[in-house]
Coordinates of C-alpha atoms in Angstrom, one line a residue:
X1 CA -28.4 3.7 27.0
X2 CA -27.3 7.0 24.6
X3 CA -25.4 5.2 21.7
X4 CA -22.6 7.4 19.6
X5 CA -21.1 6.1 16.5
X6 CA -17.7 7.2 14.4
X7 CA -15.1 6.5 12.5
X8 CA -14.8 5.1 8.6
X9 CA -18.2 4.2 7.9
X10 CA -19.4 7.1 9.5
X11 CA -17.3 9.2 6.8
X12 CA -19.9 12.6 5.2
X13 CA -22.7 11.7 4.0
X14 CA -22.3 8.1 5.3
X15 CA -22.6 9.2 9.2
X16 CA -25.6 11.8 8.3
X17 CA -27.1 8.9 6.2
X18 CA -27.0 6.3 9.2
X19 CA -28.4 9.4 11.7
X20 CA -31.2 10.1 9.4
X21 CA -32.0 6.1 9.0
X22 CA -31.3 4.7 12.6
X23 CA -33.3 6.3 15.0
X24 CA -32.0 4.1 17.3
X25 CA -28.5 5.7 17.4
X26 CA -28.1 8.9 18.9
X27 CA -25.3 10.4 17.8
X28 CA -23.0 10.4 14.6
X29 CA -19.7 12.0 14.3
X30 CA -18.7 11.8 10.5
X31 CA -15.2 12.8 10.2
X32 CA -12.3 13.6 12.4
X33 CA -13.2 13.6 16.3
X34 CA -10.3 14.0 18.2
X35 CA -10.7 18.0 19.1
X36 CA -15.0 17.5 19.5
X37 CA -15.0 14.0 21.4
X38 CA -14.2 15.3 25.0
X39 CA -16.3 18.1 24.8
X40 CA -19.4 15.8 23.2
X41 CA -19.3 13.2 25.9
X42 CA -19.1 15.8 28.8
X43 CA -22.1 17.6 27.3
X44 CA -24.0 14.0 26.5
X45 CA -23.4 12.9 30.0
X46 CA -24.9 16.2 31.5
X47 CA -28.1 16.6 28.9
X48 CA -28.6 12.8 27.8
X49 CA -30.0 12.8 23.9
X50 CA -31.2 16.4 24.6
X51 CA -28.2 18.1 23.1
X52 CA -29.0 20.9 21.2
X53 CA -27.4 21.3 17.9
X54 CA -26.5 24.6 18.4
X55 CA -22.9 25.4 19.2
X56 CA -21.8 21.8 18.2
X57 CA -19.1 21.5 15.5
X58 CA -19.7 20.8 11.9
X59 CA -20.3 17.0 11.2
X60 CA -21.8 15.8 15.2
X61 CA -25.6 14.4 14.2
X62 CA -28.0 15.0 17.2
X63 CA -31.8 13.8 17.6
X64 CA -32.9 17.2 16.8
X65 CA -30.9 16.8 13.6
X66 CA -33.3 14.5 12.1
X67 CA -36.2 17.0 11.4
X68 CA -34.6 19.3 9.4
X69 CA -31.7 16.5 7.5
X70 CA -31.1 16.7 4.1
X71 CA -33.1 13.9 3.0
X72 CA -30.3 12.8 0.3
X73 CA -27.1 12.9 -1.8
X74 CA -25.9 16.0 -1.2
X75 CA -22.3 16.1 0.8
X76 CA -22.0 16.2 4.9
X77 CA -19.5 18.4 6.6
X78 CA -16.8 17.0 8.6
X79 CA -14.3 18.2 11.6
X80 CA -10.8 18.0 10.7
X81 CA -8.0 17.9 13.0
X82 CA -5.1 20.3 11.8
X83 CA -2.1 20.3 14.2
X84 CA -1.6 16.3 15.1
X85 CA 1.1 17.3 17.2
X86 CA -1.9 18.4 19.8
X87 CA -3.1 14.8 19.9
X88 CA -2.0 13.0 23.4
X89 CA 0.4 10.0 23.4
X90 CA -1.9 7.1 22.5
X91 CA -2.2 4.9 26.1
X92 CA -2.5 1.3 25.9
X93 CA -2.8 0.5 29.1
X94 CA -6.3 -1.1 29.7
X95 CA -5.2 -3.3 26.5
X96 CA -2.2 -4.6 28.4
X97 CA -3.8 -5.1 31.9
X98 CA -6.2 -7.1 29.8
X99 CA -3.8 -9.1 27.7
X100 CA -1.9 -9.7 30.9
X101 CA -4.3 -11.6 32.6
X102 CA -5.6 -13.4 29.8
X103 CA -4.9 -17.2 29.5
X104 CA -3.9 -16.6 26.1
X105 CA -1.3 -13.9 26.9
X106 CA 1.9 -15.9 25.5
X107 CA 0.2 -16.5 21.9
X108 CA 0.3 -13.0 21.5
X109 CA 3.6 -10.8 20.3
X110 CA 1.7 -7.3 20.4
X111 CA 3.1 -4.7 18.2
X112 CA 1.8 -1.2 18.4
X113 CA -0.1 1.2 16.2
X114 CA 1.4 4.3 15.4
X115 CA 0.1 7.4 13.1
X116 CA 2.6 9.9 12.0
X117 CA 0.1 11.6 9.4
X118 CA -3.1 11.8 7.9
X119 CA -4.2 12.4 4.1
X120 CA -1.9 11.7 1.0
X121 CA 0.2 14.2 0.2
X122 CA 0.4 12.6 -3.8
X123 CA -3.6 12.5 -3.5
X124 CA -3.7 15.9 -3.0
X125 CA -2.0 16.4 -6.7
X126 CA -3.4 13.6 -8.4
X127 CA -5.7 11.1 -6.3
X128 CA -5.3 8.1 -7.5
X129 CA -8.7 6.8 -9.1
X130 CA -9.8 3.9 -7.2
X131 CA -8.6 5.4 -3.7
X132 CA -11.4 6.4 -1.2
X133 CA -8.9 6.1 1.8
X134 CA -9.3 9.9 3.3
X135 CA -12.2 10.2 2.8
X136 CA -13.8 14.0 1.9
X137 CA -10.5 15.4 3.6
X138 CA -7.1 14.8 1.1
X139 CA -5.0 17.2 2.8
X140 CA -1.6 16.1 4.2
X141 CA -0.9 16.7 7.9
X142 CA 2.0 15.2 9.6
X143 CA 3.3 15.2 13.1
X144 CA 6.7 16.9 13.4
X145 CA 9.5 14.9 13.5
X146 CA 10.3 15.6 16.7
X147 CA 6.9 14.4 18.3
X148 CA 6.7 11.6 16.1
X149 CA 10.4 10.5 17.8
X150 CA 9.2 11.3 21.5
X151 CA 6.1 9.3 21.1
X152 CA 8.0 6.4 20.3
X153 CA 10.3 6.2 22.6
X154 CA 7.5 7.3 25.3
X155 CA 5.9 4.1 23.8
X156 CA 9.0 2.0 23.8
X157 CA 10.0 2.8 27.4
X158 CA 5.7 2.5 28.8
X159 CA 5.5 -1.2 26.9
X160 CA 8.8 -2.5 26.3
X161 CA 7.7 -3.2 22.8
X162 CA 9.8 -1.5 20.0
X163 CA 7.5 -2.9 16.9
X164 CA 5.0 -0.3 15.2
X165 CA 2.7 -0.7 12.7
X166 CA 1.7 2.9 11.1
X167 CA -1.4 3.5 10.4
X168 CA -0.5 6.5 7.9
X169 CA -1.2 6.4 4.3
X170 CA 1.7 7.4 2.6
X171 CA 5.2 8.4 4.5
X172 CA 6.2 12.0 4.7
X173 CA 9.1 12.5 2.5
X174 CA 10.2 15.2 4.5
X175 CA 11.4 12.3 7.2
X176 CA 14.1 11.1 4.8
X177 CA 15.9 14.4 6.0
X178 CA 14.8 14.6 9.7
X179 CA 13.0 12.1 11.3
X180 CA 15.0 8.7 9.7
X181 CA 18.1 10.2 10.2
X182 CA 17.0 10.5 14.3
X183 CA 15.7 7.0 14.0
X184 CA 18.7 5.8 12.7
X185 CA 21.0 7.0 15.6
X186 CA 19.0 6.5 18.1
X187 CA 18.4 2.0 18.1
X188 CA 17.4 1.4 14.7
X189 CA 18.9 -1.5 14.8
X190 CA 16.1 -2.8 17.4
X191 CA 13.0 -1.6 15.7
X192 CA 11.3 -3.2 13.5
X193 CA 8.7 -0.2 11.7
X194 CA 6.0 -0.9 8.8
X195 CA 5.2 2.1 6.5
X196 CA 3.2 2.4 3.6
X197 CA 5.5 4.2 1.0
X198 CA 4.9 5.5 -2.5
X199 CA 6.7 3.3 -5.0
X200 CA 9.4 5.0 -6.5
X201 CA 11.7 4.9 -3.6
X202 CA 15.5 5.1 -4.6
X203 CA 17.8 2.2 -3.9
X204 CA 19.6 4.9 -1.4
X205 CA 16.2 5.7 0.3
X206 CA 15.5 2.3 0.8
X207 CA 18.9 2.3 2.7
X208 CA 17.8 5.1 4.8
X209 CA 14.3 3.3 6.0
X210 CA 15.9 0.2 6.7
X211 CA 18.6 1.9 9.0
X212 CA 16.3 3.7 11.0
X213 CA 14.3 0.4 11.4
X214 CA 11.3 0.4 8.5
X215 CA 12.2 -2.6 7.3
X216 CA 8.3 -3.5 6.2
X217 CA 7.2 -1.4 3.7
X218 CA 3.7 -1.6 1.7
X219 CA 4.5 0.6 -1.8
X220 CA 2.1 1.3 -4.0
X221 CA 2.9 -0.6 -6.6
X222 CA -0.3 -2.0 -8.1
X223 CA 0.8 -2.7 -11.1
X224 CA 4.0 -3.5 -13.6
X225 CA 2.9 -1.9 -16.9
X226 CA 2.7 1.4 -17.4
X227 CA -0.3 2.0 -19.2
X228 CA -2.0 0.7 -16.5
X229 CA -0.2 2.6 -14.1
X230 CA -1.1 5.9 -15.8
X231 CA -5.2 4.9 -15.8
X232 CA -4.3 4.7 -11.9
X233 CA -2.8 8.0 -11.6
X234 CA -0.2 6.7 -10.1
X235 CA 2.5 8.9 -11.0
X236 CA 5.2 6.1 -11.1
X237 CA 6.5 4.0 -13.6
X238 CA 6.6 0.2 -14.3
X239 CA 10.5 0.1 -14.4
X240 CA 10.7 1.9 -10.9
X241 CA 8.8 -0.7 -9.3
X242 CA 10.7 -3.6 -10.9
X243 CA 13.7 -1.3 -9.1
X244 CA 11.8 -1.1 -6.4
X245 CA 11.4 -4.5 -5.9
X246 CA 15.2 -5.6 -6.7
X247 CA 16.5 -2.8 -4.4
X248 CA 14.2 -3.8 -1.0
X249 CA 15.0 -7.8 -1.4
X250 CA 18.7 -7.1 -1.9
X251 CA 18.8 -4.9 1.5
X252 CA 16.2 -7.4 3.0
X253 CA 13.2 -5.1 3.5
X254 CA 10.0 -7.1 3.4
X255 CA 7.3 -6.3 1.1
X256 CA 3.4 -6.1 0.7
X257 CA 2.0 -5.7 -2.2
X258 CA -1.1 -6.0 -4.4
X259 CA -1.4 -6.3 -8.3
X260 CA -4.9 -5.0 -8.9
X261 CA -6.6 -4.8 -12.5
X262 CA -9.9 -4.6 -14.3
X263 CA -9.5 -0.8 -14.3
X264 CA -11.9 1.0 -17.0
X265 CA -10.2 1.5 -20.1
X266 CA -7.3 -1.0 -20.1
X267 CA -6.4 -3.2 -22.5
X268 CA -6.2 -7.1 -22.2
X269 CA -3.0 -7.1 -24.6
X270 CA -1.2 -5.0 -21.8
X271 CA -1.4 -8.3 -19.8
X272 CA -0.5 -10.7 -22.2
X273 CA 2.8 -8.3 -23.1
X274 CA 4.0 -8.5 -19.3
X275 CA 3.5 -12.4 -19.1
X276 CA 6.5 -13.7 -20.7
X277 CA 8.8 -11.4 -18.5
X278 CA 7.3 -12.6 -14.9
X279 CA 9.0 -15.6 -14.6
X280 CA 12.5 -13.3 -14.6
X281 CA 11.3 -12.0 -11.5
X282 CA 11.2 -15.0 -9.2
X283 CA 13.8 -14.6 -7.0
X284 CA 12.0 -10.7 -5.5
X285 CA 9.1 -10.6 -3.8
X286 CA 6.0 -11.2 -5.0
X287 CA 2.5 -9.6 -4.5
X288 CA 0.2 -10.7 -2.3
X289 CA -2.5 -11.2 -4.3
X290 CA -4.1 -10.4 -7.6
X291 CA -7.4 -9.1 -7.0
X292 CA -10.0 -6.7 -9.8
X293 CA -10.1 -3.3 -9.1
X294 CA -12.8 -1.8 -6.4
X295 CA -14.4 1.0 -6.8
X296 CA -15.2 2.6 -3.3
X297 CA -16.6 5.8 -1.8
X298 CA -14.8 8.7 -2.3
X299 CA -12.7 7.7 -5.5
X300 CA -12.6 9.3 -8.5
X301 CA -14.3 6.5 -9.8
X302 CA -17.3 7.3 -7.3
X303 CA -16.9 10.9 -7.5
X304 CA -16.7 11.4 -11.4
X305 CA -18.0 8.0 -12.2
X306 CA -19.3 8.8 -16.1
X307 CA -15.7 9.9 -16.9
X308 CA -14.7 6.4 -16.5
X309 CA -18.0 5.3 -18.4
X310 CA -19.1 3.9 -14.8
X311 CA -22.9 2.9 -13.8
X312 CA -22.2 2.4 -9.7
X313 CA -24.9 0.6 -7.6
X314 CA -24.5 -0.2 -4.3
X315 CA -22.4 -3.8 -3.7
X316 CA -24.7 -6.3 -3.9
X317 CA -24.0 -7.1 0.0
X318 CA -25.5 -4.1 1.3
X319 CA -28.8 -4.8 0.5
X320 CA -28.4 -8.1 2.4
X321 CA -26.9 -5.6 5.7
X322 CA -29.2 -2.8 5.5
X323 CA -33.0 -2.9 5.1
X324 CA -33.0 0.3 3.5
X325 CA -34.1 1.6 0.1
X326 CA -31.9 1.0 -2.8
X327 CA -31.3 5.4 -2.8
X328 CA -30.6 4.9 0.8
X329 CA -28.0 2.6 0.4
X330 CA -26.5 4.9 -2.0
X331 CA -25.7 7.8 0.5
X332 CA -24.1 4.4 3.1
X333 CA -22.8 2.2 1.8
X334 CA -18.8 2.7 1.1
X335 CA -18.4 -0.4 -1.8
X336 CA -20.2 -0.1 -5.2
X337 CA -20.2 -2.8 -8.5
X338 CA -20.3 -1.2 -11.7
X339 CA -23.4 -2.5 -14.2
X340 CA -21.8 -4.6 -16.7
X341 CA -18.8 -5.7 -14.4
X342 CA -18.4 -8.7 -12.1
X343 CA -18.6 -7.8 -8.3
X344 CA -15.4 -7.3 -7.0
X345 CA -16.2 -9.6 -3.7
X346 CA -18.3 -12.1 -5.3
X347 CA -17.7 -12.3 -8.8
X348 CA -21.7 -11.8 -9.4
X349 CA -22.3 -10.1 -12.7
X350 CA -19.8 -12.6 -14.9
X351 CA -16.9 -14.6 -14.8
X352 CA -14.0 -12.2 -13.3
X353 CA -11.5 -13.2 -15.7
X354 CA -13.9 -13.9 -18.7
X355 CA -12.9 -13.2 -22.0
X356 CA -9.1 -12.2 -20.8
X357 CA -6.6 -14.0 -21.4
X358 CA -3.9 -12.2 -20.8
X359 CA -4.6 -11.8 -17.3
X360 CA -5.2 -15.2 -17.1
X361 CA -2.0 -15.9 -18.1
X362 CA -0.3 -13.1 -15.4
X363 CA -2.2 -14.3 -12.8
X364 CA -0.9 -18.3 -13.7
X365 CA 2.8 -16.4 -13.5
X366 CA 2.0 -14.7 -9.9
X367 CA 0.8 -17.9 -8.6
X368 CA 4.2 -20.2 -9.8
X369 CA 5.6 -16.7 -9.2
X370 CA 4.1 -16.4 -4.9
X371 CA 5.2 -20.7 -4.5
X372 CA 8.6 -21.0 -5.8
X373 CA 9.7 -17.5 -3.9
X374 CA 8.2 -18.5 -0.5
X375 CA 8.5 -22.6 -0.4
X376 CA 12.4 -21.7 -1.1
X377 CA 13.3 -18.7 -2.6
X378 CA 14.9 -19.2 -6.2
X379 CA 17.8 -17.1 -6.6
X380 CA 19.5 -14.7 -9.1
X381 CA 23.1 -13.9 -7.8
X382 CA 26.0 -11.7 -9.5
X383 CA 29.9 -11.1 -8.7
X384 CA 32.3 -9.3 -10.3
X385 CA 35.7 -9.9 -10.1
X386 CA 36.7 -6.7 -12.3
X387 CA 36.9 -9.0 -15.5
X388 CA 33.6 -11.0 -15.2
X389 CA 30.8 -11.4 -13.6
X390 CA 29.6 -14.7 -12.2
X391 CA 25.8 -15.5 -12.1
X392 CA 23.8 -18.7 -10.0
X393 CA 20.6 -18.7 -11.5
X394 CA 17.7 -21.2 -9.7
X395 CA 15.3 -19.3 -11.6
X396 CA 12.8 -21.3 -13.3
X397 CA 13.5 -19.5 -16.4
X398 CA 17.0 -20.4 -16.0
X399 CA 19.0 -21.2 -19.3
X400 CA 22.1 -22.4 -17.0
X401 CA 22.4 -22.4 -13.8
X402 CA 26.0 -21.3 -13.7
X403 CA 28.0 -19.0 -16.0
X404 CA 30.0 -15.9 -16.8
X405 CA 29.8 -12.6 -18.3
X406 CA 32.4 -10.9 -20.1
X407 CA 33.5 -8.2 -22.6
X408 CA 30.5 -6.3 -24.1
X409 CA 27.8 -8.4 -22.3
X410 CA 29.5 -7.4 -18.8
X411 CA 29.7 -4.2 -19.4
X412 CA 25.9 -4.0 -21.0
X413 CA 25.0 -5.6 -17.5
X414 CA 26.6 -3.2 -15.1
X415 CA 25.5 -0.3 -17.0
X416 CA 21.6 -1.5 -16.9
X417 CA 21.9 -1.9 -13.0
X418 CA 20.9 2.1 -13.1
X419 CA 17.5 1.2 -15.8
X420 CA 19.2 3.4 -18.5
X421 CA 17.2 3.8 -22.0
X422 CA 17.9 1.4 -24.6
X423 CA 18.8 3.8 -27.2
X424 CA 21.3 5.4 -24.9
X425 CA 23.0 2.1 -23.7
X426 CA 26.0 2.9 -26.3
X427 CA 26.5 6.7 -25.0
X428 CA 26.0 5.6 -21.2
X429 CA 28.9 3.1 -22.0
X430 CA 30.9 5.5 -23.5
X431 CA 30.6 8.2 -20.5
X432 CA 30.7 6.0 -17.3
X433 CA 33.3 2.8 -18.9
X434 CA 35.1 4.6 -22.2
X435 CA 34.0 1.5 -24.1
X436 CA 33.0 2.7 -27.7
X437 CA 31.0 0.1 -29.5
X438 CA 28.4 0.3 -32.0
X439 CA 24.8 0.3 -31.7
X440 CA 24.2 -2.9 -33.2
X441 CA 26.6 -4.8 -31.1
X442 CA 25.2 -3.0 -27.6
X443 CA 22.1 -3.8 -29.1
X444 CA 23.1 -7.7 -29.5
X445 CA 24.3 -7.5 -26.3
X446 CA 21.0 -6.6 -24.6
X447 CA 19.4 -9.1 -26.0
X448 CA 21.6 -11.8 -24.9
X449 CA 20.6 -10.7 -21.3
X450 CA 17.3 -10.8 -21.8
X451 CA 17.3 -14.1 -23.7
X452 CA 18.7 -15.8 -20.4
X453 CA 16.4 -13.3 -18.5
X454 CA 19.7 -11.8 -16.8
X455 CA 17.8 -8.3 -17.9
X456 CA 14.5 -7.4 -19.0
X457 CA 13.1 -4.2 -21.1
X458 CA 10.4 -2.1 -19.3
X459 CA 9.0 1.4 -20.4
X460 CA 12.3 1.0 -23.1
X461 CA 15.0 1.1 -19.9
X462 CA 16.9 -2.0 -19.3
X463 CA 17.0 -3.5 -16.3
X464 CA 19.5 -5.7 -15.1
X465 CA 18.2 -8.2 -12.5
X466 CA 20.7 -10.0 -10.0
X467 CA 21.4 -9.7 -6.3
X468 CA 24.3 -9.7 -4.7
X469 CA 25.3 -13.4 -3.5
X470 CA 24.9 -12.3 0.3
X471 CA 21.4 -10.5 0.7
X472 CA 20.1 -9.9 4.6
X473 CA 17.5 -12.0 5.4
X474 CA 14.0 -10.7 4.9
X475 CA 12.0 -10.5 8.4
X476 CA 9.7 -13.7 8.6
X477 CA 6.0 -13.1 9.4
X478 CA 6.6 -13.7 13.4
X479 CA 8.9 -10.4 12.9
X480 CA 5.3 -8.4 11.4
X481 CA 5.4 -5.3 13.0
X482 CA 1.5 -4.6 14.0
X483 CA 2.2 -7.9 16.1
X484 CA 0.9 -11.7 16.1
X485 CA -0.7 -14.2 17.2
X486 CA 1.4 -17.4 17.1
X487 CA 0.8 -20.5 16.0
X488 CA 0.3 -23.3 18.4
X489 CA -2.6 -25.5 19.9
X490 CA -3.9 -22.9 22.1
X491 CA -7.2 -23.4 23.0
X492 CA -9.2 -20.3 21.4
X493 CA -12.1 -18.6 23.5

């Protein structure tokens, strides 16, 4: 038996590293194989583990490889794919025979995976610094529109499935001009898409990915301060994700999202500054989880690790996967704890939340935050009958649950549903209503909304926060995308 591995773990130095240690395994591939992989096996099928390395492309490991290897730390080449429009249309086929005559076939709703790009085009400007997603290879590469519509209707048509999960890191923005727009036209309305986005979407491209079907997004959002945002590199504010939020559950687009923290240099008071506003923002979707920061292969973390004031070791779990030497692991493994810091799995090294009580007290908000919006979704809702606005408030933080707006306070409301700056609130009132008041009294005004939590101040915009009274419904986890396994008592294998 000739064994070839690939894929993530396999990444630079990873796949030499697991060449040079396994003698067991033949070959490595350590980066992109789609152009080498035909040519490989044809060769390994006609010379066994005899293939010279001569000729072969940059980043295939053979047995004659071993002798003269790097013995460590220094970086592997990789192939990269350059034209994705060259790749074939994935076929699913054996998948389906399978599934077909499986006993479990009618537990499963299958959804299909679909890649449009590879890299991040934001990465490539500023990489975010706990992302080791691309690996050594940033650069953004998309398919053309055009191919990336033909392979899903060739998909659609082959399977009679119209659900895709993309496998991309970050949509191309040049879509919102081409590819959405063909989407749109062409059965939108019978797609269901997920896409992981960047998080400062506008309201009206939030519009534009629902009607051509992405109505599952995954946006970076991370976080909803913006001091923490900026240690990210993020390049988006807090205020644009609290918009963010607002503008996909009043257009019914369903969200996932984490709030990560414990990110070198923050500051616990960040936390306990955001914690008395959470509670407005119960009736919008909440993150999935709250979980401390990682710091993986290929991060700025890993790669400039004593500008953060890091010390990386291998995650303690490696050493219980691998018996290798501790510098071994080093060149493998694709997790690392930081000395001083608790384990992001485990929690080893200290008690996670130690010493913090301001994210203590966020994290008690996401949780009360995560069961009142999905046992029954509280709800913030606004009309305007030209002369006031109506609110229902369910909110925990309610202070009524019914009530009216008028005068100064109205206006003040509608003009915050664009996030304008506080100190501008009596000019923006003056250009978009012709209401002239003073300062003081817009000022009085704000803070009547944010005493019933109608509005909130982020980044020193404010934001007003209802809904329209008649929102589409969110899709329901049965209407996921990248497909399902339902519940039921089916007798697992």
């Amino acid at each position: 038996m000739i064994t070839v591995l690939g894929g993530a773990n396999c990444e630079g130095v990873m796949g030499r590293t697991t060449h040079r240690s396994f003698p067991w395994v033949d070959y490595v591939v350590a980066g992109e194989a789609d152009g080498l992989v035909a040519g490989l096996f044809r060769r390994i099928l006609a010379e066994g583990r005899d293939v010279p390395p001569d000729g072969l492309p940059a980043g295939v490991y053979v047995p004659a490889h071993r002798d003269g290897s790097p013995k460590r730390g220094s970086e592997a080449p990789r192939p990269v794919l350059r034209d994705l429009d060259a790749l074939p249309v994935p076929d699913f086929d054996d998948y389906f025979q399978v599934l077909g005559r499986s006993r479990y076939a009618g537990a499963v709703r299958p959804g299909l995976p679909l890649e449009t790009s590879r890299g991040c085009w934001w990465g490539a400007v500023r990489h975010c610094t706990f992302c080791g997603l691309n690996g050594s290879t940033m650069t953004f590469r998309s398919k053309s529109p055009a191919r990336v519509h033909q392979e899903i209707r060739e998909l659609e048509e082959r399977y009679g499935i119209s659900r895709f999960e993309t496998v991309d890191n970050i949509l191309d923005m040049g879509y919102f001009q081409s590819l959405l727009p063909a989407l749109a036209a062409d059965g939108g309305e019978r797609r269901r898409i997920f896409y992981e986005v960047k998080a400062n979407l506008r309201r009206s491209q939030v519009e534009a990915l629902r009607r051509a079907g992405i109505r599952w997004l995954q946006p970076g959002i991370e976080s909803l301060h913006s001091a923490v945002l900026e240690l990210m590199d993020k390049g988006v504010q807090a205020w644009q994700n609290v918009q963010l939020l607002k503008a996909c559950r009043e257009l019914g687009v369903r969200l996932s999202w984490n709030y990560l923290w414990g990110f070198p240099g923050e500051e616990d008071a960040w936390y306990a500054e955001m914690a008395p506003w959470l509670p407005a923002l119960e009736h919008l979707q909440p993150p999935s989880g709250v979980t401390r920061v990682r710091f993986d292969r290929f991060s700025p973390y890993h790669q400039r690790p004593e500008t953060f004031g890091l010390a990386l070791r291998p995650a303690p779990a490696a050493s219980h996967v691998y018996p290798l030497p501790a510098e071994d692991l080093l060149d493998l493994t694709y997790y690392f704890a930081a000395a001083g810091r608790p384990d992001a799995f485990t929690g080893e090294g200290g008690e996670m939340m130690a010493g913090r009580p301001g994210i203590q007290a966020v994290q008690e908000r996401f949780e009360a935050w995560r069961v009142a919006f999905w046992t029954g979704p509280p709800v913030l809702t606004e009309e305007d009958d030209g002369a006031a606005l109506t609110f229902e408030d369910t909110r925990s933080c309610a202070v009524e649950r019914r009530f009216r707006l008028t005068g100064l306070e109205r206006a003040v409301y509608l003009a915050a549903q664009d996030a304008p700056l506080r100190e501008r609130l009596a000019s923006v009132l003056a250009e978009r209503q012709g209401l002239a008041a003073s300062s003081e009294e817009v000022a009085a005004a704000a803070t009547e909304l944010e005493r019933r939590f109608l509005a909130v101040t982020v980044d020193r915009r404010l934001l007003a926060l209802g809904l329209p009274d008649q929102c589409p419904e969110l899709p329901g986890l049965r209407d996921f995308p990248g497909g399902l396994v339902e519940e039921g008592p089916h007798q697992w294998a």
